[in-house]
């Protein structure tokens, strides 16, 4: 049983389009995260939700909007995609913020 | 704010040789420290962590790391590496308060047969 799952695994799209990435965790964790990993493997947090409430919102363009319908899901919607949005996006979850984070397999987004 | 420095971006090492991946952090408050491993085309997995107690922590596959508060370091070591250890290794730190987990830039370990 996959602990943290993301769909889709690959996403190729044109500049200007709107796309969504879905994330689900079956670990019963209270906290979920979105990270962006660039081509140099640098990993940076974008958002963190605790029990469906936004608790961390790093300096991310407002074209990125997370949505948490329940504490097991945290989706990421991106409007007006730009070339610089190309990256691998990881979802993760943990019980508390200082606990081990469990990562999904990643979504490789390519903007053409 | 806390930060993490991984001095080596790439470390090539021969199979069965020892390896050390360096990690230094900066923080003025208590920290929790982690090493995560990322195998090719996969997400990150926890390798080991230091929360409190014994400063030497070990993983199930032979890695260990020692928390050194005076040197603000959390270096990762393995006495004998395998080909299967080839991966990207990330050191990470989190402090009390509402700050997020901060990752280092990663070290690419390449084990050569």
PDB file of N, CA and C in Angstrom, chain A residues 37-38 40-44 90 103, chain B residues 4 6 21-23 33-39 42-48 74 76 87-93 102-108:
ATOM      1  N   UNK A  37      11.671  20.647  -6.472  1.00  0.00           N
ATOM      2  CA  UNK A  37      13.069  20.275  -6.649  1.00  0.00           C
ATOM      3  C   UNK A  37      13.502  20.694  -8.048  1.00  0.00           C
ATOM      4  N   UNK A  38      14.503  21.575  -8.112  1.00  0.00           N
ATOM      5  CA  UNK A  38      14.919  22.086  -9.409  1.00  0.00           C
ATOM      6  C   UNK A  38      15.912  21.145 -10.077  1.00  0.00           C
ATOM      7  N   UNK A  40      18.975  21.209 -10.363  1.00  0.00           N
ATOM      8  CA  UNK A  40      20.209  20.970  -9.614  1.00  0.00           C
ATOM      9  C   UNK A  40      19.933  20.195  -8.327  1.00  0.00           C
ATOM     10  N   UNK A  41      18.739  19.653  -8.226  1.00  0.00           N
ATOM     11  CA  UNK A  41      18.333  18.818  -7.088  1.00  0.00           C
ATOM     12  C   UNK A  41      18.051  19.629  -5.820  1.00  0.00           C
ATOM     13  N   UNK A  42      18.079  20.962  -5.909  1.00  0.00           N
ATOM     14  CA  UNK A  42      17.803  21.762  -4.724  1.00  0.00           C
ATOM     15  C   UNK A  42      16.342  21.645  -4.360  1.00  0.00           C
ATOM     16  N   UNK A  43      16.076  21.345  -3.080  1.00  0.00           N
ATOM     17  CA  UNK A  43      14.720  21.077  -2.613  1.00  0.00           C
ATOM     18  C   UNK A  43      14.250  22.238  -1.751  1.00  0.00           C
ATOM     19  N   UNK A  44      13.106  22.817  -2.114  1.00  0.00           N
ATOM     20  CA  UNK A  44      12.620  23.971  -1.366  1.00  0.00           C
ATOM     21  C   UNK A  44      11.149  23.787  -1.040  1.00  0.00           C
ATOM     22  N   UNK A  90       7.285  17.476  -5.205  1.00  0.00           N
ATOM     23  CA  UNK A  90       7.090  16.391  -4.254  1.00  0.00           C
ATOM     24  C   UNK A  90       6.069  16.794  -3.200  1.00  0.00           C
ATOM     25  N   UNK A 103       7.739  11.036   1.740  1.00  0.00           N
ATOM     26  CA  UNK A 103       7.608  11.693   0.448  1.00  0.00           C
ATOM     27  C   UNK A 103       6.888  10.824  -0.575  1.00  0.00           C
TER      28      UNK A 103
ATOM     29  N   UNK B   4      21.612  24.995   6.227  1.00  0.00           N
ATOM     30  CA  UNK B   4      22.365  23.742   6.169  1.00  0.00           C
ATOM     31  C   UNK B   4      23.369  23.835   5.034  1.00  0.00           C
ATOM     32  N   UNK B   6      26.059  21.559   2.862  1.00  0.00           N
ATOM     33  CA  UNK B   6      26.696  20.293   2.490  1.00  0.00           C
ATOM     34  C   UNK B   6      27.842  20.685   1.560  1.00  0.00           C
ATOM     35  N   UNK B  21      30.040  11.918   4.342  1.00  0.00           N
ATOM     36  CA  UNK B  21      29.357  13.041   3.690  1.00  0.00           C
ATOM     37  C   UNK B  21      29.163  14.110   4.759  1.00  0.00           C
ATOM     38  N   UNK B  22      29.645  15.313   4.455  1.00  0.00           N
ATOM     39  CA  UNK B  22      29.677  16.345   5.493  1.00  0.00           C
ATOM     40  C   UNK B  22      28.427  17.218   5.485  1.00  0.00           C
ATOM     41  N   UNK B  23      28.020  17.587   6.696  1.00  0.00           N
ATOM     42  CA  UNK B  23      26.856  18.460   6.866  1.00  0.00           C
ATOM     43  C   UNK B  23      27.114  19.380   8.048  1.00  0.00           C
ATOM     44  N   UNK B  33      17.855  16.996  13.520  1.00  0.00           N
ATOM     45  CA  UNK B  33      18.650  16.809  12.306  1.00  0.00           C
ATOM     46  C   UNK B  33      18.281  15.508  11.610  1.00  0.00           C
ATOM     47  N   UNK B  34      18.308  15.541  10.298  1.00  0.00           N
ATOM     48  CA  UNK B  34      17.893  14.405   9.487  1.00  0.00           C
ATOM     49  C   UNK B  34      18.868  14.210   8.323  1.00  0.00           C
ATOM     50  N   UNK B  35      19.000  12.958   7.913  1.00  0.00           N
ATOM     51  CA  UNK B  35      19.580  12.623   6.625  1.00  0.00           C
ATOM     52  C   UNK B  35      18.521  11.864   5.834  1.00  0.00           C
ATOM     53  N   UNK B  36      18.277  12.370   4.612  1.00  0.00           N
ATOM     54  CA  UNK B  36      17.375  11.699   3.691  1.00  0.00           C
ATOM     55  C   UNK B  36      18.180  11.216   2.487  1.00  0.00           C
ATOM     56  N   UNK B  37      17.718  10.125   1.853  1.00  0.00           N
ATOM     57  CA  UNK B  37      18.369   9.599   0.659  1.00  0.00           C
ATOM     58  C   UNK B  37      17.350   9.589  -0.480  1.00  0.00           C
ATOM     59  N   UNK B  38      17.832   9.953  -1.661  1.00  0.00           N
ATOM     60  CA  UNK B  38      16.978   9.941  -2.855  1.00  0.00           C
ATOM     61  C   UNK B  38      17.640   9.079  -3.920  1.00  0.00           C
ATOM     62  N   UNK B  39      17.055   7.920  -4.192  1.00  0.00           N
ATOM     63  CA  UNK B  39      17.539   7.070  -5.273  1.00  0.00           C
ATOM     64  C   UNK B  39      17.009   7.623  -6.595  1.00  0.00           C
ATOM     65  N   UNK B  42      13.181   8.699  -7.735  1.00  0.00           N
ATOM     66  CA  UNK B  42      12.301   8.384  -6.608  1.00  0.00           C
ATOM     67  C   UNK B  42      12.182   9.583  -5.685  1.00  0.00           C
ATOM     68  N   UNK B  43      11.259   9.484  -4.745  1.00  0.00           N
ATOM     69  CA  UNK B  43      11.146  10.500  -3.712  1.00  0.00           C
ATOM     70  C   UNK B  43      12.197  10.281  -2.636  1.00  0.00           C
ATOM     71  N   UNK B  44      12.226  11.184  -1.667  1.00  0.00           N
ATOM     72  CA  UNK B  44      13.203  11.078  -0.582  1.00  0.00           C
ATOM     73  C   UNK B  44      12.710  10.087   0.467  1.00  0.00           C
ATOM     74  N   UNK B  45      13.683   9.400   1.096  1.00  0.00           N
ATOM     75  CA  UNK B  45      13.358   8.487   2.198  1.00  0.00           C
ATOM     76  C   UNK B  45      14.250   8.845   3.373  1.00  0.00           C
ATOM     77  N   UNK B  46      13.721   8.730   4.567  1.00  0.00           N
ATOM     78  CA  UNK B  46      14.540   8.990   5.749  1.00  0.00           C
ATOM     79  C   UNK B  46      15.618   7.925   5.885  1.00  0.00           C
ATOM     80  N   UNK B  47      16.841   8.374   6.139  1.00  0.00           N
ATOM     81  CA  UNK B  47      17.944   7.451   6.396  1.00  0.00           C
ATOM     82  C   UNK B  47      18.161   7.320   7.908  1.00  0.00           C
ATOM     83  N   UNK B  48      18.284   8.464   8.584  1.00  0.00           N
ATOM     84  CA  UNK B  48      18.390   8.482  10.036  1.00  0.00           C
ATOM     85  C   UNK B  48      18.108   9.899  10.540  1.00  0.00           C
ATOM     86  N   UNK B  74      26.750  17.326  11.523  1.00  0.00           N
ATOM     87  CA  UNK B  74      25.991  16.069  11.561  1.00  0.00           C
ATOM     88  C   UNK B  74      26.450  15.256  10.356  1.00  0.00           C
ATOM     89  N   UNK B  76      27.658  12.254   7.930  1.00  0.00           N
ATOM     90  CA  UNK B  76      27.159  10.901   7.670  1.00  0.00           C
ATOM     91  C   UNK B  76      28.330  10.014   7.259  1.00  0.00           C
ATOM     92  N   UNK B  87      23.376   7.322  -4.769  1.00  0.00           N
ATOM     93  CA  UNK B  87      22.138   8.097  -4.595  1.00  0.00           C
ATOM     94  C   UNK B  87      22.518   9.532  -4.251  1.00  0.00           C
ATOM     95  N   UNK B  88      21.501  10.364  -4.094  1.00  0.00           N
ATOM     96  CA  UNK B  88      21.668  11.738  -3.628  1.00  0.00           C
ATOM     97  C   UNK B  88      21.318  11.743  -2.142  1.00  0.00           C
ATOM     98  N   UNK B  89      22.149  12.373  -1.340  1.00  0.00           N
ATOM     99  CA  UNK B  89      21.940  12.402   0.109  1.00  0.00           C
ATOM    100  C   UNK B  89      21.729  13.842   0.555  1.00  0.00           C
ATOM    101  N   UNK B  90      20.666  14.040   1.331  1.00  0.00           N
ATOM    102  CA  UNK B  90      20.298  15.378   1.795  1.00  0.00           C
ATOM    103  C   UNK B  90      20.325  15.441   3.315  1.00  0.00           C
ATOM    104  N   UNK B  91      20.998  16.438   3.820  1.00  0.00           N
ATOM    105  CA  UNK B  91      20.957  16.737   5.238  1.00  0.00           C
ATOM    106  C   UNK B  91      19.876  17.799   5.446  1.00  0.00           C
ATOM    107  N   UNK B  92      19.153  17.725   6.569  1.00  0.00           N
ATOM    108  CA  UNK B  92      18.075  18.681   6.807  1.00  0.00           C
ATOM    109  C   UNK B  92      18.003  19.020   8.291  1.00  0.00           C
ATOM    110  N   UNK B  93      17.528  20.224   8.588  1.00  0.00           N
ATOM    111  CA  UNK B  93      17.434  20.681   9.977  1.00  0.00           C
ATOM    112  C   UNK B  93      16.110  21.390  10.196  1.00  0.00           C
ATOM    113  N   UNK B 102      14.543  22.629   6.646  1.00  0.00           N
ATOM    114  CA  UNK B 102      15.420  23.220   5.634  1.00  0.00           C
ATOM    115  C   UNK B 102      16.410  22.163   5.177  1.00  0.00           C
ATOM    116  N   UNK B 103      16.513  21.984   3.867  1.00  0.00           N
ATOM    117  CA  UNK B 103      17.406  20.977   3.292  1.00  0.00           C
ATOM    118  C   UNK B 103      18.708  21.607   2.815  1.00  0.00           C
ATOM    119  N   UNK B 104      19.781  20.835   2.895  1.00  0.00           N
ATOM    120  CA  UNK B 104      21.013  21.214   2.225  1.00  0.00           C
ATOM    121  C   UNK B 104      20.865  20.976   0.734  1.00  0.00           C
ATOM    122  N   UNK B 105      21.909  21.339  -0.025  1.00  0.00           N
ATOM    123  CA  UNK B 105      21.824  21.231  -1.477  1.00  0.00           C
ATOM    124  C   UNK B 105      22.055  19.817  -1.992  1.00  0.00           C
ATOM    125  N   UNK B 106      22.393  18.911  -1.093  1.00  0.00           N
ATOM    126  CA  UNK B 106      22.539  17.515  -1.486  1.00  0.00           C
ATOM    127  C   UNK B 106      23.965  17.156  -1.859  1.00  0.00           C
ATOM    128  N   UNK B 107      24.313  15.894  -1.644  1.00  0.00           N
ATOM    129  CA  UNK B 107      25.610  15.340  -2.061  1.00  0.00           C
ATOM    130  C   UNK B 107      25.326  14.094  -2.878  1.00  0.00           C
ATOM    131  N   UNK B 108      25.882  14.083  -4.086  1.00  0.00           N
ATOM    132  CA  UNK B 108      25.700  12.934  -4.957  1.00  0.00           C
ATOM    133  C   UNK B 108      26.806  11.924  -4.650  1.00  0.00           C
TER     134      UNK B 108
END
